[in-house]
PDB file of C-alpha atoms in Angstrom:
ATOM      1  CA  THR X 278    -224.644 -86.856  64.201  1.00 80.00           C
ATOM      2  CA  ILE X 279    -224.192 -83.208  62.261  1.00 93.00           C
ATOM      3  CA  ILE X 280    -220.522 -82.480  63.281  1.00 94.00           C
ATOM      4  CA  PRO X 281    -218.991 -84.250  60.197  1.00 95.00           C
ATOM      5  CA  THR X 282    -221.400 -82.440  57.811  1.00 96.00           C
ATOM      6  CA  LEU X 283    -220.364 -79.472  59.557  1.00 96.00           C
ATOM      7  CA  LYS X 284    -216.650 -80.045  59.063  1.00 96.00           C
ATOM      8  CA  LYS X 285    -217.171 -80.572  55.600  1.00 97.00           C
ATOM      9  CA  MET X 286    -219.093 -77.450  55.123  1.00 97.00           C
ATOM     10  CA  ALA X 287    -216.346 -75.768  56.780  1.00 97.00           C
ATOM     11  CA  LEU X 288    -213.676 -76.788  54.934  1.00 96.00           C
ATOM     12  CA  ASN X 289    -214.779 -76.599  51.791  1.00 95.00           C
ATOM     13  CA  ASP X 290    -211.943 -78.145  50.193  1.00 93.00           C
ATOM     14  CA  LYS X 291    -213.766 -78.964  46.570  1.00 92.00           C
ATOM     15  CA  LYS X 292    -215.556 -75.139  46.909  1.00 93.00           C
ATOM     16  CA  ASP X 293    -218.862 -76.995  46.751  1.00 94.00           C
ATOM     17  CA  PHE X 294    -220.260 -74.599  49.478  1.00 95.00           C
ATOM     18  CA  HIS X 295    -221.088 -70.659  48.986  1.00 95.00           C
ATOM     19  CA  ARG X 296    -218.095 -68.914  51.515  1.00 95.00           C
ATOM     20  CA  VAL X 297    -221.209 -67.693  53.667  1.00 96.00           C
ATOM     21  CA  VAL X 298    -222.273 -71.565  54.867  1.00 97.00           C
ATOM     22  CA  GLU X 299    -218.106 -72.477  54.933  1.00 96.00           C
ATOM     23  CA  GLU X 300    -217.589 -69.258  57.634  1.00 97.00           C
ATOM     24  CA  SER X 301    -221.675 -70.360  59.271  1.00 97.00           C
ATOM     25  CA  ALA X 302    -220.568 -73.760  59.391  1.00 97.00           C
ATOM     26  CA  ALA X 303    -217.312 -72.707  61.717  1.00 97.00           C
ATOM     27  CA  LEU X 304    -219.898 -70.743  63.965  1.00 97.00           C
ATOM     28  CA  ALA X 305    -222.231 -73.414  64.118  1.00 96.00           C
ATOM     29  CA  PHE X 306    -219.607 -75.501  66.386  1.00 96.00           C
ATOM     30  CA  GLY X 307    -219.933 -72.874  68.688  1.00 94.00           C
ATOM     31  CA  LEU X 308    -223.619 -72.749  68.937  1.00 94.00           C
ATOM     32  CA  LEU X 309    -223.974 -75.999  69.408  1.00 92.00           C
ATOM     33  CA  GLN X 310    -222.073 -76.520  71.982  1.00 89.00           C
ATOM     34  CA  ASP X 311    -220.931 -79.903  70.802  1.00 85.00           C
ATOM     35  CA  ASP X 312    -217.527 -79.358  73.771  1.00 83.00           C
ATOM     36  CA  SER X 313    -215.685 -82.702  72.573  1.00 88.00           C
ATOM     37  CA  GLU X 314    -212.144 -83.330  72.146  1.00 89.00           C
ATOM     38  CA  GLU X 315    -212.772 -83.988  68.304  1.00 92.00           C
ATOM     39  CA  VAL X 316    -214.502 -80.588  67.780  1.00 94.00           C
ATOM     40  CA  ARG X 317    -211.963 -78.746  69.613  1.00 93.00           C
ATOM     41  CA  THR X 318    -208.928 -80.334  67.771  1.00 94.00           C
ATOM     42  CA  PHE X 319    -210.774 -79.744  64.371  1.00 96.00           C
ATOM     43  CA  LEU X 320    -211.650 -75.714  65.493  1.00 96.00           C
ATOM     44  CA  ILE X 321    -207.922 -75.281  66.825  1.00 96.00           C
ATOM     45  CA  GLU X 322    -206.385 -76.623  63.502  1.00 96.00           C
ATOM     46  CA  LEU X 323    -209.006 -74.322  61.268  1.00 97.00           C
ATOM     47  CA  VAL X 324    -207.918 -71.516  63.296  1.00 97.00           C
ATOM     48  CA  ALA X 325    -204.378 -72.023  62.989  1.00 95.00           C
ATOM     49  CA  ASP X 326    -204.605 -72.435  59.156  1.00 95.00           C
ATOM     50  CA  LYS X 327    -203.153 -69.470  57.378  1.00 93.00           C
ATOM     51  CA  ASP X 328    -203.981 -70.934  53.878  1.00 93.00           C
ATOM     52  CA  ARG X 329    -207.674 -70.245  54.615  1.00 94.00           C
ATOM     53  CA  ASN X 330    -207.915 -66.477  54.627  1.00 93.00           C
ATOM     54  CA  ALA X 331    -210.010 -66.187  51.695  1.00 92.00           C
ATOM     55  CA  SER X 332    -213.394 -65.953  53.951  1.00 94.00           C
ATOM     56  CA  PHE X 333    -213.969 -65.425  57.523  1.00 96.00           C
ATOM     57  CA  VAL X 334    -213.931 -68.886  58.740  1.00 97.00           C
ATOM     58  CA  ARG X 335    -210.656 -68.740  60.839  1.00 97.00           C
ATOM     59  CA  PRO X 336    -212.154 -65.809  62.811  1.00 97.00           C
ATOM     60  CA  PHE X 337    -215.420 -67.782  63.223  1.00 97.00           C
ATOM     61  CA  ALA X 338    -213.516 -70.651  64.106  1.00 97.00           C
ATOM     62  CA  ALA X 339    -211.985 -68.867  66.539  1.00 97.00           C
ATOM     63  CA  VAL X 340    -215.182 -67.428  67.948  1.00 97.00           C
ATOM     64  CA  SER X 341    -216.748 -70.925  68.440  1.00 96.00           C
ATOM     65  CA  LEU X 342    -213.881 -72.200  70.129  1.00 95.00           C
ATOM     66  CA  GLY X 343    -214.394 -69.196  73.015  1.00 94.00           C
ATOM     67  CA  LEU X 344    -218.221 -70.112  72.955  1.00 93.00           C
ATOM     68  CA  LEU X 345    -217.004 -73.666  74.198  1.00 90.00           C
ATOM     69  CA  GLY X 346    -215.088 -72.687  76.833  1.00 81.00           C
ATOM     70  CA  SER X 347    -217.845 -70.245  77.868  1.00 66.00           C
ATOM     71  CA  ALA X 348    -220.358 -73.365  78.328  1.00 61.00           C
ATOM     72  CA  HIS X 349    -218.284 -74.780  81.349  1.00 55.00           C
ATOM     73  CA  SER X 350    -215.976 -71.976  82.465  1.00 49.00           C
ATOM     74  CA  THR X 351    -216.528 -71.294  86.348  1.00 41.00           C
ATOM     75  CA  GLY X 352    -213.875 -68.966  87.140  1.00 41.00           C
ATOM     76  CA  GLU X 353    -211.771 -72.061  89.019  1.00 40.00           C
ATOM     77  CA  SER X 354    -208.845 -73.685  87.787  1.00 42.00           C
ATOM     78  CA  SER X 355    -208.846 -74.011  83.815  1.00 45.00           C
ATOM     79  CA  THR X 356    -208.849 -77.433  82.167  1.00 58.00           C
ATOM     80  CA  SER X 357    -205.976 -78.785  79.822  1.00 68.00           C
ATOM     81  CA  SER X 358    -208.195 -78.275  76.955  1.00 72.00           C
ATOM     82  CA  ASP X 359    -208.847 -74.383  77.941  1.00 79.00           C
ATOM     83  CA  ASP X 360    -205.021 -74.046  78.438  1.00 84.00           C
ATOM     84  CA  ARG X 361    -204.652 -75.757  74.877  1.00 88.00           C
ATOM     85  CA  VAL X 362    -206.902 -73.443  73.085  1.00 92.00           C
ATOM     86  CA  THR X 363    -205.217 -70.183  74.588  1.00 91.00           C
ATOM     87  CA  GLU X 364    -202.051 -71.583  73.747  1.00 92.00           C
ATOM     88  CA  THR X 365    -203.544 -71.397  69.906  1.00 93.00           C
ATOM     89  CA  LEU X 366    -205.047 -67.834  70.341  1.00 95.00           C
ATOM     90  CA  LEU X 367    -201.836 -66.527  71.833  1.00 94.00           C
ATOM     91  CA  ASP X 368    -199.996 -67.975  68.902  1.00 94.00           C
ATOM     92  CA  ILE X 369    -202.325 -66.037  66.298  1.00 96.00           C
ATOM     93  CA  LEU X 370    -202.050 -62.760  68.738  1.00 96.00           C
ATOM     94  CA  ALA X 371    -198.054 -63.062  68.279  1.00 96.00           C
ATOM     95  CA  GLY X 372    -197.303 -64.003  64.985  1.00 95.00           C
ATOM     96  CA  LYS X 373    -198.168 -61.779  61.671  1.00 95.00           C
ATOM     97  CA  GLU X 374    -201.662 -62.071  59.900  1.00 95.00           C
ATOM     98  CA  THR X 375    -202.441 -60.365  56.182  1.00 92.00           C
ATOM     99  CA  LYS X 376    -206.132 -60.495  57.570  1.00 92.00           C
ATOM    100  CA  PRO X 377    -207.005 -57.637  60.502  1.00 94.00           C
ATOM    101  CA  ASP X 378    -210.208 -59.296  61.716  1.00 95.00           C
ATOM    102  CA  ILE X 379    -208.546 -62.568  63.010  1.00 97.00           C
ATOM    103  CA  LYS X 380    -206.700 -61.434  65.752  1.00 97.00           C
ATOM    104  CA  PRO X 381    -209.622 -59.340  66.733  1.00 97.00           C
ATOM    105  CA  ALA X 382    -211.740 -62.534  66.884  1.00 97.00           C
ATOM    106  CA  ALA X 383    -209.047 -64.149  68.875  1.00 97.00           C
ATOM    107  CA  LEU X 384    -209.024 -61.798  71.601  1.00 97.00           C
ATOM    108  CA  MET X 385    -212.889 -62.279  71.413  1.00 97.00           C
ATOM    109  CA  ALA X 386    -212.526 -65.425  72.260  1.00 96.00           C
ATOM    110  CA  LEU X 387    -209.982 -65.244  74.965  1.00 95.00           C
ATOM    111  CA  GLY X 388    -212.681 -63.156  76.372  1.00 95.00           C
ATOM    112  CA  LEU X 389    -215.463 -65.775  76.026  1.00 93.00           C
ATOM    113  CA  LEU X 390    -213.380 -68.727  77.094  1.00 90.00           C
ATOM    114  CA  GLY X 391    -212.947 -67.187  80.486  1.00 88.00           C
ATOM    115  CA  ASN X 392    -209.643 -68.708  81.300  1.00 86.00           C
ATOM    116  CA  ASP X 393    -207.966 -67.242  83.912  1.00 87.00           C
ATOM    117  CA  ALA X 394    -204.539 -68.062  82.873  1.00 86.00           C
ATOM    118  CA  ALA X 395    -204.846 -65.721  79.704  1.00 91.00           C
ATOM    119  CA  VAL X 396    -204.913 -62.768  82.192  1.00 94.00           C
ATOM    120  CA  PRO X 397    -201.167 -62.095  82.856  1.00 95.00           C
ATOM    121  CA  GLU X 398    -200.854 -62.125  79.066  1.00 95.00           C
ATOM    122  CA  LEU X 399    -203.388 -60.222  78.168  1.00 96.00           C
ATOM    123  CA  LEU X 400    -201.961 -57.463  80.852  1.00 96.00           C
ATOM    124  CA  TYR X 401    -198.469 -57.769  79.331  1.00 97.00           C
ATOM    125  CA  MET X 402    -200.091 -56.758  76.072  1.00 96.00           C
ATOM    126  CA  LEU X 403    -201.753 -53.750  77.567  1.00 94.00           C
ATOM    127  CA  GLU X 404    -198.275 -52.761  78.557  1.00 94.00           C
ATOM    128  CA  LYS X 405    -196.187 -54.114  75.945  1.00 95.00           C
ATOM    129  CA  ASP X 406    -198.168 -53.634  72.919  1.00 94.00           C
ATOM    130  CA  LYS X 407    -197.541 -57.190  71.958  1.00 96.00           C
ATOM    131  CA  VAL X 408    -197.523 -60.535  73.367  1.00 96.00           C
ATOM    132  CA  ASN X 409    -194.921 -62.428  75.597  1.00 95.00           C
ATOM    133  CA  ARG X 410    -193.180 -64.614  73.139  1.00 94.00           C
ATOM    134  CA  ALA X 411    -189.923 -64.130  71.197  1.00 93.00           C
ATOM    135  CA  GLY X 412    -190.488 -61.989  67.777  1.00 94.00           C
ATOM    136  CA  ALA X 413    -193.745 -61.347  68.825  1.00 96.00           C
ATOM    137  CA  VAL X 414    -195.479 -58.610  66.511  1.00 96.00           C
ATOM    138  CA  GLU X 415    -196.692 -55.232  67.795  1.00 96.00           C
ATOM    139  CA  LEU X 416    -200.482 -54.984  68.336  1.00 96.00           C
ATOM    140  CA  LYS X 417    -202.669 -52.156  66.478  1.00 92.00           C
ATOM    141  CA  GLY X 418    -204.889 -49.842  68.293  1.00 88.00           C
ATOM    142  CA  ILE X 419    -208.088 -51.459  67.499  1.00 92.00           C
ATOM    143  CA  GLU X 420    -206.709 -55.155  68.974  1.00 96.00           C
ATOM    144  CA  LYS X 421    -205.586 -53.123  72.227  1.00 95.00           C
ATOM    145  CA  SER X 422    -209.252 -52.620  72.614  1.00 96.00           C
ATOM    146  CA  PHE X 423    -210.358 -56.101  72.115  1.00 97.00           C
ATOM    147  CA  VAL X 424    -207.358 -56.637  74.902  1.00 97.00           C
ATOM    148  CA  ILE X 425    -209.460 -54.687  77.429  1.00 97.00           C
ATOM    149  CA  GLN X 426    -212.893 -56.287  76.203  1.00 97.00           C
ATOM    150  CA  ALA X 427    -211.238 -59.575  77.087  1.00 97.00           C
ATOM    151  CA  LEU X 428    -210.346 -58.913  80.663  1.00 97.00           C
ATOM    152  CA  GLY X 429    -213.574 -57.173  81.246  1.00 96.00           C
ATOM    153  CA  LYS X 430    -215.223 -60.608  79.886  1.00 95.00           C
ATOM    154  CA  ILE X 431    -213.099 -62.936  82.054  1.00 94.00           C
ATOM    155  CA  GLY X 432    -213.854 -60.462  85.042  1.00 92.00           C
ATOM    156  CA  VAL X 433    -210.604 -61.104  87.363  1.00 92.00           C
ATOM    157  CA  PRO X 434    -209.882 -57.928  88.839  1.00 92.00           C
ATOM    158  CA  GLY X 435    -206.645 -59.026  89.618  1.00 91.00           C
ATOM    159  CA  THR X 436    -203.447 -61.472  89.755  1.00 92.00           C
ATOM    160  CA  ALA X 437    -202.142 -63.806  92.241  1.00 88.00           C
ATOM    161  CA  GLU X 438    -199.474 -60.964  92.745  1.00 92.00           C
ATOM    162  CA  ASP X 439    -201.832 -58.037  92.703  1.00 91.00           C
ATOM    163  CA  SER X 440    -205.150 -58.449  93.644  1.00 89.00           C
ATOM    164  CA  MET X 441    -206.106 -55.468  91.515  1.00 92.00           C
ATOM    165  CA  ALA X 442    -204.035 -55.439  88.875  1.00 94.00           C
ATOM    166  CA  VAL X 443    -206.336 -55.488  85.861  1.00 95.00           C
ATOM    167  CA  VAL X 444    -208.785 -53.051  87.405  1.00 94.00           C
ATOM    168  CA  ASN X 445    -205.775 -50.599  87.807  1.00 93.00           C
ATOM    169  CA  ALA X 446    -204.358 -51.233  84.079  1.00 94.00           C
ATOM    170  CA  VAL X 447    -207.817 -50.505  82.737  1.00 94.00           C
ATOM    171  CA  LYS X 448    -208.761 -47.749  84.883  1.00 92.00           C
ATOM    172  CA  GLY X 449    -205.403 -46.066  83.353  1.00 90.00           C
ATOM    173  CA  TYR X 450    -207.475 -45.661  79.942  1.00 91.00           C
ATOM    174  CA  VAL X 451    -210.452 -43.685  81.383  1.00 90.00           C
ATOM    175  CA  GLU X 452    -208.634 -41.951  84.362  1.00 84.00           C
ATOM    176  CA  GLY X 453    -206.777 -38.470  84.984  1.00 74.00           C
ATOM    177  CA  LYS X 454    -205.541 -36.461  81.791  1.00 73.00           C
ATOM    178  CA  LYS X 455    -203.320 -39.031  80.323  1.00 73.00           C
ATOM    179  CA  ALA X 456    -206.503 -40.878  79.235  1.00 76.00           C
ATOM    180  CA  LYS X 457    -207.107 -38.395  76.761  1.00 80.00           C
ATOM    181  CA  LYS X 458    -204.290 -39.227  74.931  1.00 85.00           C
ATOM    182  CA  PHE X 459    -205.506 -43.037  74.319  1.00 87.00           C
ATOM    183  CA  ASP X 460    -207.795 -43.839  71.123  1.00 88.00           C
ATOM    184  CA  VAL X 461    -211.536 -43.703  71.685  1.00 90.00           C
ATOM    185  CA  ASN X 462    -211.930 -47.139  71.113  1.00 91.00           C
ATOM    186  CA  LEU X 463    -209.650 -48.102  74.006  1.00 92.00           C
ATOM    187  CA  ARG X 464    -211.354 -45.611  76.279  1.00 91.00           C
ATOM    188  CA  ARG X 465    -214.887 -46.895  75.871  1.00 93.00           C
ATOM    189  CA  SER X 466    -213.423 -50.765  76.063  1.00 95.00           C
ATOM    190  CA  ALA X 467    -212.353 -49.655  79.429  1.00 94.00           C
ATOM    191  CA  ALA X 468    -215.218 -48.060  80.384  1.00 94.00           C
ATOM    192  CA  ILE X 469    -217.396 -51.345  79.736  1.00 95.00           C
ATOM    193  CA  ALA X 470    -214.590 -53.578  81.065  1.00 95.00           C
ATOM    194  CA  LEU X 471    -214.666 -51.894  84.675  1.00 93.00           C
ATOM    195  CA  GLY X 472    -218.200 -52.268  84.566  1.00 93.00           C
ATOM    196  CA  GLN X 473    -217.790 -56.129  84.153  1.00 93.00           C
ATOM    197  CA  LEU X 474    -214.969 -56.024  86.363  1.00 93.00           C
ATOM    198  CA  ALA X 475    -216.666 -54.056  89.669  1.00 87.00           C
ATOM    199  CA  PRO X 476    -218.915 -57.268  90.827  1.00 83.00           C
ATOM    200  CA  GLN X 477    -215.939 -58.897  91.795  1.00 79.00           C
ATOM    201  CA  CYS X 478    -214.644 -56.122  93.420  1.00 74.00           C
ATOM    202  CA  GLU X 479    -214.542 -54.765  97.299  1.00 66.00           C
ATOM    203  CA  THR X 480    -217.106 -52.430  97.597  1.00 55.00           C
ATOM    204  CA  SER X 481    -214.672 -49.776  98.631  1.00 50.00           C
ATOM    205  CA  VAL X 482    -213.470 -50.071  94.929  1.00 50.00           C
ATOM    206  CA  GLN X 483    -216.765 -50.250  93.532  1.00 49.00           C
TER     207      GLN X 483
END
């Protein structure tokens, strides 16, 4: 199996490999679609390791986690493995990071994962500009645009409490005079997300 070799490359503890090899190895786990507990645990540990910020290995590991989730996500109840990945990604979004790429990657992964359990958290981020956790740091504008993208990718129009909560929240970024105050990246993400959400809505909403 190639997994041990990819692990060695992604960790690159002895600096035997160029950083591009290190980063490519982290992404390869997701592309290979080897959705095993061994691989998921390795990627979770890799993406959470803040001492590995010299390259893009953490963001690529996050994307791989999302790609693994997308392989079996059906829109039904999430698995415990998906929940574990979701919690890891939310931890990253709540904390302080020195590199600007890891949080967008974590949000991209949440969208790819397709875990409905993340929807209430993503809605909270849109409203409060941070994760619903004590001491969570505020998200930046570009990061909020990835929050909207994640909601669109998951494709669920609402929550158990409000069947249209997601659609209504996203519409606020493109509809009405107030929408003009938002950054263009937020509005663009919202327009795309609405297109992804529309097929799941009733005809009257579309």
